[in-house]
Amino acid sequence: MAQPQTDAFDRLNDRHFTAIAQVIETRVGIKLPKTKQTMVEGRLRKRVRALGLADLTAYGDLLFKKDGLNAELVHLIDCVTTNKTDFFREPSHFEFLRDVAVPQLARRRGERQLNLKIWSAACSTGAEAYTAAMVLQDLVNAGTPLRFSILGTDISTEVVRDARAAIYPRDFVAPVPAAMQQRYLMRARNPRDTVVRITPELRRTVHFERLNLMDESYPFDRDVDVIFCRNVLIYFDKPTQLAVISRLASHLRPGGYLMLGHSESMAGSGIDGLNSVAPTIYQAGQAAGRRTAA
């Protein structure tokens, strides 16, 4: 039986890395230049061990010589995609949601009770979606006539599973204000346990699904009020950015908001019907989602 190689010698050959990079760019839209090879190898070694393979060469052979790509694709994507998230990341967006978006949407709709739909695209392990839920639930608790539901989507099945579980290390929830921690986080009875969980009441307002933003269409509602799509577009080239934003914008109701990441402030400027209302925040007109002709 072949002995597994040590990490120092366990490498993807150039052909396998190039093929993997092409698959990821085609299926996910993310470019993996040669400079990312060491990172990719490090992430794939866990998968090599899970499959009981000898080394990364055997893994590449499994993908491309033994026709294992279709069965392994979801796991491959899980391994190589980056899932960085934090509670209250870019807090100005949540302040805008509370102080501007909700009041303006309420005035625009004229409903006795505002029914709000939020979408956290590329949600990772759910911190963004649950942050929005905390902010909105605080408004409800303060007497705002509001009902809300939140959808979180991500391409990684692993992080979607983690988001549904809603269990986080204590240090990970440090950005959550203390009062919100008291209201929306449950601590284990054992004081030595270092994890917390989102309360059931808040979890019921959020649900999670797997979605590839590269898909030609998204099987979700087209009357969404606020879409967060932050810090994922930076991994796409410009045409892919425009295509993704266009598809997302087509799911906004008129007057709805699209919030992008701080490093993506100009990405929404090529979409007809999206108007910049604040840095990285766009508002939909009557027919958002069409790409402006070059």
PDB file of C-alpha atoms in Angstrom:
ATOM      1  CA  MET A   1       0.000   0.000   0.000  1.00  0.00           C
ATOM      2  CA  ALA A   2       1.346   3.432  -0.967  1.00  0.00           C
ATOM      3  CA  GLN A   3       2.404   5.619   1.919  1.00  0.00           C
ATOM      4  CA  PRO A   4       1.044   9.186   1.930  1.00  0.00           C
ATOM      5  CA  GLN A   5       3.641  11.828   1.197  1.00  0.00           C
ATOM      6  CA  THR A   6       4.569  14.549   3.656  1.00  0.00           C
ATOM      7  CA  ASP A   7       3.112  17.978   2.885  1.00  0.00           C
ATOM      8  CA  ALA A   8       6.483  19.281   1.691  1.00  0.00           C
ATOM      9  CA  PHE A   9       6.523  16.800  -1.186  1.00  0.00           C
ATOM     10  CA  ASP A  10       2.791  16.307  -1.753  1.00  0.00           C
ATOM     11  CA  ARG A  11       2.044  18.653  -4.659  1.00  0.00           C
ATOM     12  CA  LEU A  12      -0.391  18.902  -7.524  1.00  0.00           C
ATOM     13  CA  ASN A  13       1.296  18.549 -10.856  1.00  0.00           C
ATOM     14  CA  ASP A  14       0.926  21.475 -13.253  1.00  0.00           C
ATOM     15  CA  ARG A  15      -1.610  19.670 -15.403  1.00  0.00           C
ATOM     16  CA  HIS A  16      -3.894  18.862 -12.484  1.00  0.00           C
ATOM     17  CA  PHE A  17      -3.672  22.369 -10.997  1.00  0.00           C
ATOM     18  CA  THR A  18      -4.437  23.974 -14.364  1.00  0.00           C
ATOM     19  CA  ALA A  19      -7.434  21.681 -14.839  1.00  0.00           C
ATOM     20  CA  ILE A  20      -8.741  22.399 -11.337  1.00  0.00           C
ATOM     21  CA  ALA A  21      -8.318  26.154 -11.858  1.00  0.00           C
ATOM     22  CA  GLN A  22     -10.252  25.925 -15.123  1.00  0.00           C
ATOM     23  CA  VAL A  23     -13.085  23.995 -13.463  1.00  0.00           C
ATOM     24  CA  ILE A  24     -13.356  26.527 -10.631  1.00  0.00           C
ATOM     25  CA  GLU A  25     -13.333  29.513 -12.986  1.00  0.00           C
ATOM     26  CA  THR A  26     -15.948  27.938 -15.272  1.00  0.00           C
ATOM     27  CA  ARG A  27     -18.273  26.676 -12.535  1.00  0.00           C
ATOM     28  CA  VAL A  28     -17.774  29.298  -9.820  1.00  0.00           C
ATOM     29  CA  GLY A  29     -16.304  32.341 -11.599  1.00  0.00           C
ATOM     30  CA  ILE A  30     -13.244  32.508  -9.335  1.00  0.00           C
ATOM     31  CA  LYS A  31      -9.791  32.733 -10.880  1.00  0.00           C
ATOM     32  CA  LEU A  32      -7.032  30.633  -9.301  1.00  0.00           C
ATOM     33  CA  PRO A  33      -3.677  31.937 -10.585  1.00  0.00           C
ATOM     34  CA  LYS A  34      -0.514  29.933 -10.130  1.00  0.00           C
ATOM     35  CA  THR A  35       0.255  31.976  -7.018  1.00  0.00           C
ATOM     36  CA  LYS A  36      -2.731  30.291  -5.310  1.00  0.00           C
ATOM     37  CA  GLN A  37      -1.448  26.749  -5.890  1.00  0.00           C
ATOM     38  CA  THR A  38       0.037  26.287  -2.413  1.00  0.00           C
ATOM     39  CA  MET A  39      -3.214  27.488  -0.817  1.00  0.00           C
ATOM     40  CA  VAL A  40      -5.261  25.115  -2.977  1.00  0.00           C
ATOM     41  CA  GLU A  41      -2.984  22.192  -2.139  1.00  0.00           C
ATOM     42  CA  GLY A  42      -3.277  22.891   1.578  1.00  0.00           C
ATOM     43  CA  ARG A  43      -7.055  22.903   1.409  1.00  0.00           C
ATOM     44  CA  LEU A  44      -7.266  19.781  -0.727  1.00  0.00           C
ATOM     45  CA  ARG A  45      -5.084  17.657   1.553  1.00  0.00           C
ATOM     46  CA  LYS A  46      -7.958  17.338   4.022  1.00  0.00           C
ATOM     47  CA  ARG A  47     -10.082  15.948   1.202  1.00  0.00           C
ATOM     48  CA  VAL A  48      -7.293  13.563   0.174  1.00  0.00           C
ATOM     49  CA  ARG A  49      -7.261  12.155   3.715  1.00  0.00           C
ATOM     50  CA  ALA A  50     -11.061  11.910   3.829  1.00  0.00           C
ATOM     51  CA  LEU A  51     -11.055   9.826   0.646  1.00  0.00           C
ATOM     52  CA  GLY A  52      -8.195   7.622   1.851  1.00  0.00           C
ATOM     53  CA  LEU A  53      -6.018   8.549  -1.116  1.00  0.00           C
ATOM     54  CA  ALA A  54      -2.234   8.401  -1.109  1.00  0.00           C
ATOM     55  CA  ASP A  55      -1.547  11.967  -2.205  1.00  0.00           C
ATOM     56  CA  LEU A  56      -2.659  14.925  -4.309  1.00  0.00           C
ATOM     57  CA  THR A  57      -1.579  13.213  -7.509  1.00  0.00           C
ATOM     58  CA  ALA A  58      -4.047  10.431  -6.746  1.00  0.00           C
ATOM     59  CA  TYR A  59      -6.715  13.058  -6.116  1.00  0.00           C
ATOM     60  CA  GLY A  60      -6.031  14.708  -9.469  1.00  0.00           C
ATOM     61  CA  ASP A  61      -6.195  11.311 -11.151  1.00  0.00           C
ATOM     62  CA  LEU A  62      -9.524  10.663  -9.443  1.00  0.00           C
ATOM     63  CA  LEU A  63     -10.913  13.901 -10.849  1.00  0.00           C
ATOM     64  CA  PHE A  64      -9.622  13.744 -14.381  1.00  0.00           C
ATOM     65  CA  LYS A  65      -8.569  10.167 -15.190  1.00  0.00           C
ATOM     66  CA  LYS A  66     -11.261   8.218 -13.381  1.00  0.00           C
ATOM     67  CA  ASP A  67     -14.175  10.525 -14.275  1.00  0.00           C
ATOM     68  CA  GLY A  68     -14.722  11.442 -10.637  1.00  0.00           C
ATOM     69  CA  LEU A  69     -15.219  15.172 -11.206  1.00  0.00           C
ATOM     70  CA  ASN A  70     -19.024  15.198 -11.209  1.00  0.00           C
ATOM     71  CA  ALA A  71     -19.267  13.260  -7.957  1.00  0.00           C
ATOM     72  CA  GLU A  72     -16.475  15.267  -6.337  1.00  0.00           C
ATOM     73  CA  LEU A  73     -17.329  18.745  -7.660  1.00  0.00           C
ATOM     74  CA  VAL A  74     -19.294  19.961  -4.623  1.00  0.00           C
ATOM     75  CA  HIS A  75     -16.482  18.885  -2.294  1.00  0.00           C
ATOM     76  CA  LEU A  76     -13.861  20.482  -4.540  1.00  0.00           C
ATOM     77  CA  ILE A  77     -15.766  23.772  -4.498  1.00  0.00           C
ATOM     78  CA  ASP A  78     -16.140  23.589  -0.713  1.00  0.00           C
ATOM     79  CA  CYS A  79     -12.386  23.138  -0.352  1.00  0.00           C
ATOM     80  CA  VAL A  80     -11.162  25.957  -2.562  1.00  0.00           C
ATOM     81  CA  THR A  81     -13.731  28.713  -1.971  1.00  0.00           C
ATOM     82  CA  THR A  82     -12.997  31.333   0.676  1.00  0.00           C
ATOM     83  CA  ASN A  83     -15.621  31.821   3.386  1.00  0.00           C
ATOM     84  CA  LYS A  84     -14.635  34.915   5.340  1.00  0.00           C
ATOM     85  CA  THR A  85     -17.395  36.470   7.414  1.00  0.00           C
ATOM     86  CA  ASP A  86     -17.965  38.325  10.670  1.00  0.00           C
ATOM     87  CA  PHE A  87     -20.872  39.603  12.717  1.00  0.00           C
ATOM     88  CA  PHE A  88     -21.509  43.320  12.086  1.00  0.00           C
ATOM     89  CA  ARG A  89     -18.924  43.408   9.315  1.00  0.00           C
ATOM     90  CA  GLU A  90     -19.040  46.854   7.666  1.00  0.00           C
ATOM     91  CA  PRO A  91     -21.463  48.127  10.332  1.00  0.00           C
ATOM     92  CA  SER A  92     -22.551  51.192   8.333  1.00  0.00           C
ATOM     93  CA  HIS A  93     -24.682  48.879   6.167  1.00  0.00           C
ATOM     94  CA  PHE A  94     -26.662  47.685   9.170  1.00  0.00           C
ATOM     95  CA  GLU A  95     -27.058  51.252  10.403  1.00  0.00           C
ATOM     96  CA  PHE A  96     -28.398  52.144   6.953  1.00  0.00           C
ATOM     97  CA  LEU A  97     -30.779  49.173   7.086  1.00  0.00           C
ATOM     98  CA  ARG A  98     -32.136  50.300  10.463  1.00  0.00           C
ATOM     99  CA  ASP A  99     -32.144  54.076  10.054  1.00  0.00           C
ATOM    100  CA  VAL A 100     -32.796  54.600   6.336  1.00  0.00           C
ATOM    101  CA  ALA A 101     -33.951  51.512   4.452  1.00  0.00           C
ATOM    102  CA  VAL A 102     -36.705  50.324   6.793  1.00  0.00           C
ATOM    103  CA  PRO A 103     -38.290  53.799   7.291  1.00  0.00           C
ATOM    104  CA  GLN A 104     -38.101  54.620   3.570  1.00  0.00           C
ATOM    105  CA  LEU A 105     -39.525  51.272   2.510  1.00  0.00           C
ATOM    106  CA  ALA A 106     -42.341  51.662   5.039  1.00  0.00           C
ATOM    107  CA  ARG A 107     -43.237  55.108   3.686  1.00  0.00           C
ATOM    108  CA  ARG A 108     -43.005  53.934   0.096  1.00  0.00           C
ATOM    109  CA  ARG A 109     -45.207  50.886   0.618  1.00  0.00           C
ATOM    110  CA  GLY A 110     -47.738  52.476   2.959  1.00  0.00           C
ATOM    111  CA  GLU A 111     -48.490  49.160   4.646  1.00  0.00           C
ATOM    112  CA  ARG A 112     -49.804  49.035   8.201  1.00  0.00           C
ATOM    113  CA  GLN A 113     -47.159  46.401   8.848  1.00  0.00           C
ATOM    114  CA  LEU A 114     -44.094  46.323   6.625  1.00  0.00           C
ATOM    115  CA  ASN A 115     -43.306  42.835   5.327  1.00  0.00           C
ATOM    116  CA  LEU A 116     -39.605  42.831   4.597  1.00  0.00           C
ATOM    117  CA  LYS A 117     -37.589  40.327   2.563  1.00  0.00           C
ATOM    118  CA  ILE A 118     -33.800  40.269   2.945  1.00  0.00           C
ATOM    119  CA  TRP A 119     -31.323  38.193   0.943  1.00  0.00           C
ATOM    120  CA  SER A 120     -27.763  37.555   2.100  1.00  0.00           C
ATOM    121  CA  ALA A 121     -26.010  36.296  -1.029  1.00  0.00           C
ATOM    122  CA  ALA A 122     -22.668  34.557  -0.461  1.00  0.00           C
ATOM    123  CA  CYS A 123     -23.675  34.299   3.201  1.00  0.00           C
ATOM    124  CA  SER A 124     -20.855  31.990   4.321  1.00  0.00           C
ATOM    125  CA  THR A 125     -21.584  30.612   7.818  1.00  0.00           C
ATOM    126  CA  GLY A 126     -24.492  32.981   8.366  1.00  0.00           C
ATOM    127  CA  ALA A 127     -23.062  35.851  10.414  1.00  0.00           C
ATOM    128  CA  GLU A 128     -24.323  38.482   7.954  1.00  0.00           C
ATOM    129  CA  ALA A 129     -27.842  37.044   7.839  1.00  0.00           C
ATOM    130  CA  TYR A 130     -28.094  36.726  11.618  1.00  0.00           C
ATOM    131  CA  THR A 131     -26.714  40.247  12.089  1.00  0.00           C
ATOM    132  CA  ALA A 132     -29.516  41.598   9.898  1.00  0.00           C
ATOM    133  CA  ALA A 133     -31.993  39.513  11.886  1.00  0.00           C
ATOM    134  CA  MET A 134     -30.760  40.984  15.183  1.00  0.00           C
ATOM    135  CA  VAL A 135     -31.052  44.542  13.850  1.00  0.00           C
ATOM    136  CA  LEU A 136     -34.565  43.972  12.513  1.00  0.00           C
ATOM    137  CA  GLN A 137     -35.767  42.093  15.583  1.00  0.00           C
ATOM    138  CA  ASP A 138     -34.607  44.999  17.741  1.00  0.00           C
ATOM    139  CA  LEU A 139     -36.855  47.262  15.641  1.00  0.00           C
ATOM    140  CA  VAL A 140     -39.761  44.884  16.185  1.00  0.00           C
ATOM    141  CA  ASN A 141     -39.073  44.815  19.931  1.00  0.00           C
ATOM    142  CA  ALA A 142     -39.081  48.624  19.946  1.00  0.00           C
ATOM    143  CA  GLY A 143     -42.571  48.698  18.436  1.00  0.00           C
ATOM    144  CA  THR A 144     -41.877  49.075  14.714  1.00  0.00           C
ATOM    145  CA  PRO A 145     -44.766  47.429  12.787  1.00  0.00           C
ATOM    146  CA  LEU A 146     -42.538  45.024  10.905  1.00  0.00           C
ATOM    147  CA  ARG A 147     -42.344  41.397   9.847  1.00  0.00           C
ATOM    148  CA  PHE A 148     -39.261  40.062   8.114  1.00  0.00           C
ATOM    149  CA  SER A 149     -37.779  36.953   6.568  1.00  0.00           C
ATOM    150  CA  ILE A 150     -34.162  36.450   5.563  1.00  0.00           C
ATOM    151  CA  LEU A 151     -32.679  34.140   2.944  1.00  0.00           C
ATOM    152  CA  GLY A 152     -29.009  33.220   3.068  1.00  0.00           C
ATOM    153  CA  THR A 153     -27.319  31.507   0.114  1.00  0.00           C
ATOM    154  CA  ASP A 154     -23.827  30.239  -0.562  1.00  0.00           C
ATOM    155  CA  ILE A 155     -22.152  27.919  -3.027  1.00  0.00           C
ATOM    156  CA  SER A 156     -20.534  25.854  -0.255  1.00  0.00           C
ATOM    157  CA  THR A 157     -22.690  23.075   1.139  1.00  0.00           C
ATOM    158  CA  GLU A 158     -20.437  22.925   4.181  1.00  0.00           C
ATOM    159  CA  VAL A 159     -20.935  26.539   5.226  1.00  0.00           C
ATOM    160  CA  VAL A 160     -24.680  26.369   4.510  1.00  0.00           C
ATOM    161  CA  ARG A 161     -24.840  23.446   6.924  1.00  0.00           C
ATOM    162  CA  ASP A 162     -22.916  25.462   9.516  1.00  0.00           C
ATOM    163  CA  ALA A 163     -25.186  28.471   9.009  1.00  0.00           C
ATOM    164  CA  ARG A 164     -28.272  26.368   9.651  1.00  0.00           C
ATOM    165  CA  ALA A 165     -26.725  25.026  12.848  1.00  0.00           C
ATOM    166  CA  ALA A 166     -26.031  28.622  14.000  1.00  0.00           C
ATOM    167  CA  ILE A 167     -23.325  27.586  16.470  1.00  0.00           C
ATOM    168  CA  TYR A 168     -20.299  29.865  16.805  1.00  0.00           C
ATOM    169  CA  PRO A 169     -17.190  30.178  18.989  1.00  0.00           C
ATOM    170  CA  ARG A 170     -17.587  32.781  21.717  1.00  0.00           C
ATOM    171  CA  ASP A 171     -14.750  34.911  20.418  1.00  0.00           C
ATOM    172  CA  PHE A 172     -16.354  34.958  16.957  1.00  0.00           C
ATOM    173  CA  VAL A 173     -19.456  36.759  18.293  1.00  0.00           C
ATOM    174  CA  ALA A 174     -17.401  39.451  20.067  1.00  0.00           C
ATOM    175  CA  PRO A 175     -18.524  42.173  17.586  1.00  0.00           C
ATOM    176  CA  VAL A 176     -22.164  41.627  18.634  1.00  0.00           C
ATOM    177  CA  PRO A 177     -23.118  44.330  21.186  1.00  0.00           C
ATOM    178  CA  ALA A 178     -23.489  42.983  24.721  1.00  0.00           C
ATOM    179  CA  ALA A 179     -27.221  43.725  24.903  1.00  0.00           C
ATOM    180  CA  MET A 180     -27.825  41.824  21.666  1.00  0.00           C
ATOM    181  CA  GLN A 181     -25.746  38.930  22.935  1.00  0.00           C
ATOM    182  CA  GLN A 182     -28.062  38.739  25.936  1.00  0.00           C
ATOM    183  CA  ARG A 183     -31.165  38.753  23.732  1.00  0.00           C
ATOM    184  CA  TYR A 184     -30.115  36.593  20.790  1.00  0.00           C
ATOM    185  CA  LEU A 185     -27.346  34.209  21.888  1.00  0.00           C
ATOM    186  CA  MET A 186     -27.619  31.106  24.061  1.00  0.00           C
ATOM    187  CA  ARG A 187     -24.653  29.975  26.112  1.00  0.00           C
ATOM    188  CA  ALA A 188     -24.016  26.381  27.070  1.00  0.00           C
ATOM    189  CA  ARG A 189     -24.807  25.310  30.630  1.00  0.00           C
ATOM    190  CA  ASN A 190     -21.229  24.147  31.027  1.00  0.00           C
ATOM    191  CA  PRO A 191     -19.133  27.331  31.556  1.00  0.00           C
ATOM    192  CA  ARG A 192     -16.141  25.596  29.998  1.00  0.00           C
ATOM    193  CA  ASP A 193     -18.004  25.214  26.715  1.00  0.00           C
ATOM    194  CA  THR A 194     -16.667  27.851  24.326  1.00  0.00           C
ATOM    195  CA  VAL A 195     -19.546  28.051  21.844  1.00  0.00           C
ATOM    196  CA  VAL A 196     -22.830  29.940  21.647  1.00  0.00           C
ATOM    197  CA  ARG A 197     -25.930  29.438  19.512  1.00  0.00           C
ATOM    198  CA  ILE A 198     -28.431  31.811  17.949  1.00  0.00           C
ATOM    199  CA  THR A 199     -31.771  31.657  19.778  1.00  0.00           C
ATOM    200  CA  PRO A 200     -34.536  29.544  18.188  1.00  0.00           C
ATOM    201  CA  GLU A 201     -36.782  32.602  17.779  1.00  0.00           C
ATOM    202  CA  LEU A 202     -34.183  34.364  15.660  1.00  0.00           C
ATOM    203  CA  ARG A 203     -33.231  31.210  13.743  1.00  0.00           C
ATOM    204  CA  ARG A 204     -36.845  30.873  12.623  1.00  0.00           C
ATOM    205  CA  THR A 205     -36.595  34.167  10.735  1.00  0.00           C
ATOM    206  CA  VAL A 206     -33.669  32.970   8.590  1.00  0.00           C
ATOM    207  CA  HIS A 207     -33.318  30.059   6.196  1.00  0.00           C
ATOM    208  CA  PHE A 208     -30.397  28.969   4.068  1.00  0.00           C
ATOM    209  CA  GLU A 209     -30.035  27.401   0.630  1.00  0.00           C
ATOM    210  CA  ARG A 210     -27.157  26.467  -1.652  1.00  0.00           C
ATOM    211  CA  LEU A 211     -26.794  28.712  -4.691  1.00  0.00           C
ATOM    212  CA  ASN A 212     -24.091  29.222  -7.295  1.00  0.00           C
ATOM    213  CA  LEU A 213     -24.056  32.897  -8.299  1.00  0.00           C
ATOM    214  CA  MET A 214     -22.787  31.766 -11.711  1.00  0.00           C
ATOM    215  CA  ASP A 215     -26.129  30.099 -12.459  1.00  0.00           C
ATOM    216  CA  GLU A 216     -28.048  31.731 -15.310  1.00  0.00           C
ATOM    217  CA  SER A 217     -31.067  32.367 -13.072  1.00  0.00           C
ATOM    218  CA  TYR A 218     -31.871  32.211  -9.374  1.00  0.00           C
ATOM    219  CA  PRO A 219     -34.971  30.306  -8.163  1.00  0.00           C
ATOM    220  CA  PHE A 220     -36.019  32.897  -5.579  1.00  0.00           C
ATOM    221  CA  ASP A 221     -38.592  35.671  -5.151  1.00  0.00           C
ATOM    222  CA  ARG A 222     -38.393  38.797  -7.275  1.00  0.00           C
ATOM    223  CA  ASP A 223     -39.775  41.164  -4.652  1.00  0.00           C
ATOM    224  CA  VAL A 224     -36.784  41.285  -2.310  1.00  0.00           C
ATOM    225  CA  ASP A 225     -36.320  44.535  -0.367  1.00  0.00           C
ATOM    226  CA  VAL A 226     -32.605  44.361   0.524  1.00  0.00           C
ATOM    227  CA  ILE A 227     -29.838  42.203  -0.955  1.00  0.00           C
ATOM    228  CA  PHE A 228     -26.420  41.958   0.637  1.00  0.00           C
ATOM    229  CA  CYS A 229     -23.726  40.732  -1.761  1.00  0.00           C
ATOM    230  CA  ARG A 230     -20.507  41.779  -0.118  1.00  0.00           C
ATOM    231  CA  ASN A 231     -16.862  40.901  -0.658  1.00  0.00           C
ATOM    232  CA  VAL A 232     -17.457  38.106  -3.145  1.00  0.00           C
ATOM    233  CA  LEU A 233     -17.491  40.086  -6.408  1.00  0.00           C
ATOM    234  CA  ILE A 234     -13.797  40.869  -5.974  1.00  0.00           C
ATOM    235  CA  TYR A 235     -13.063  37.278  -6.993  1.00  0.00           C
ATOM    236  CA  PHE A 236     -14.848  37.733 -10.359  1.00  0.00           C
ATOM    237  CA  ASP A 237     -13.737  39.506 -13.511  1.00  0.00           C
ATOM    238  CA  LYS A 238     -15.692  42.594 -14.619  1.00  0.00           C
ATOM    239  CA  PRO A 239     -18.086  40.860 -17.060  1.00  0.00           C
ATOM    240  CA  THR A 240     -18.949  38.256 -14.421  1.00  0.00           C
ATOM    241  CA  GLN A 241     -19.468  40.981 -11.813  1.00  0.00           C
ATOM    242  CA  LEU A 242     -21.920  42.782 -14.090  1.00  0.00           C
ATOM    243  CA  ALA A 243     -23.787  39.569 -14.910  1.00  0.00           C
ATOM    244  CA  VAL A 244     -24.136  38.588 -11.244  1.00  0.00           C
ATOM    245  CA  ILE A 245     -25.248  42.058 -10.131  1.00  0.00           C
ATOM    246  CA  SER A 246     -27.726  42.215 -12.995  1.00  0.00           C
ATOM    247  CA  ARG A 247     -29.286  38.910 -11.950  1.00  0.00           C
ATOM    248  CA  LEU A 248     -29.408  39.958  -8.300  1.00  0.00           C
ATOM    249  CA  ALA A 249     -30.909  43.352  -9.134  1.00  0.00           C
ATOM    250  CA  SER A 250     -33.691  41.698 -11.109  1.00  0.00           C
ATOM    251  CA  HIS A 251     -34.867  40.187  -7.799  1.00  0.00           C
ATOM    252  CA  LEU A 252     -35.247  43.592  -6.124  1.00  0.00           C
ATOM    253  CA  ARG A 253     -38.624  45.253  -5.927  1.00  0.00           C
ATOM    254  CA  PRO A 254     -38.657  48.936  -7.005  1.00  0.00           C
ATOM    255  CA  GLY A 255     -37.133  50.955  -4.189  1.00  0.00           C
ATOM    256  CA  GLY A 256     -35.189  47.994  -2.852  1.00  0.00           C
ATOM    257  CA  TYR A 257     -31.511  48.185  -1.954  1.00  0.00           C
ATOM    258  CA  LEU A 258     -28.374  46.324  -3.042  1.00  0.00           C
ATOM    259  CA  MET A 259     -25.416  46.513  -0.672  1.00  0.00           C
ATOM    260  CA  LEU A 260     -21.949  45.628  -1.953  1.00  0.00           C
ATOM    261  CA  GLY A 261     -18.623  45.235  -0.164  1.00  0.00           C
ATOM    262  CA  HIS A 262     -16.364  48.191   0.604  1.00  0.00           C
ATOM    263  CA  SER A 263     -13.893  47.097  -2.092  1.00  0.00           C
ATOM    264  CA  GLU A 264     -16.659  46.731  -4.707  1.00  0.00           C
ATOM    265  CA  SER A 265     -18.065  50.260  -4.640  1.00  0.00           C
ATOM    266  CA  MET A 266     -18.050  50.706  -8.424  1.00  0.00           C
ATOM    267  CA  ALA A 267     -19.268  47.233  -9.357  1.00  0.00           C
ATOM    268  CA  GLY A 268     -22.937  48.252  -9.473  1.00  0.00           C
ATOM    269  CA  SER A 269     -22.429  51.287 -11.707  1.00  0.00           C
ATOM    270  CA  GLY A 270     -22.889  49.357 -14.963  1.00  0.00           C
ATOM    271  CA  ILE A 271     -26.452  48.226 -14.230  1.00  0.00           C
ATOM    272  CA  ASP A 272     -29.364  50.193 -15.636  1.00  0.00           C
ATOM    273  CA  GLY A 273     -31.955  51.032 -12.996  1.00  0.00           C
ATOM    274  CA  LEU A 274     -29.567  50.901 -10.020  1.00  0.00           C
ATOM    275  CA  ASN A 275     -28.909  54.303  -8.488  1.00  0.00           C
ATOM    276  CA  SER A 276     -26.100  54.989  -6.041  1.00  0.00           C
ATOM    277  CA  VAL A 277     -27.528  56.369  -2.780  1.00  0.00           C
ATOM    278  CA  ALA A 278     -24.485  55.917  -0.527  1.00  0.00           C
ATOM    279  CA  PRO A 279     -21.016  54.416  -0.868  1.00  0.00           C
ATOM    280  CA  THR A 280     -21.483  50.738  -1.878  1.00  0.00           C
ATOM    281  CA  ILE A 281     -25.307  51.045  -1.596  1.00  0.00           C
ATOM    282  CA  TYR A 282     -27.610  51.100  -4.628  1.00  0.00           C
ATOM    283  CA  GLN A 283     -31.381  51.544  -4.902  1.00  0.00           C
ATOM    284  CA  ALA A 284     -33.492  49.878  -7.571  1.00  0.00           C
ATOM    285  CA  GLY A 285     -35.708  51.820  -9.940  1.00  0.00           C
ATOM    286  CA  GLN A 286     -38.677  50.434 -11.814  1.00  0.00           C
ATOM    287  CA  ALA A 287     -36.671  48.082 -14.033  1.00  0.00           C
ATOM    288  CA  ALA A 288     -33.436  47.270 -12.291  1.00  0.00           C
ATOM    289  CA  GLY A 289     -31.218  44.508 -13.526  1.00  0.00           C
ATOM    290  CA  ARG A 290     -30.573  45.479 -17.140  1.00  0.00           C
ATOM    291  CA  ARG A 291     -26.947  45.958 -18.064  1.00  0.00           C
ATOM    292  CA  THR A 292     -26.060  49.334 -19.511  1.00  0.00           C
ATOM    293  CA  ALA A 293     -24.765  49.097 -23.067  1.00  0.00           C
ATOM    294  CA  ALA A 294     -21.030  49.643 -23.367  1.00  0.00           C
TER     295      ALA A 294
END
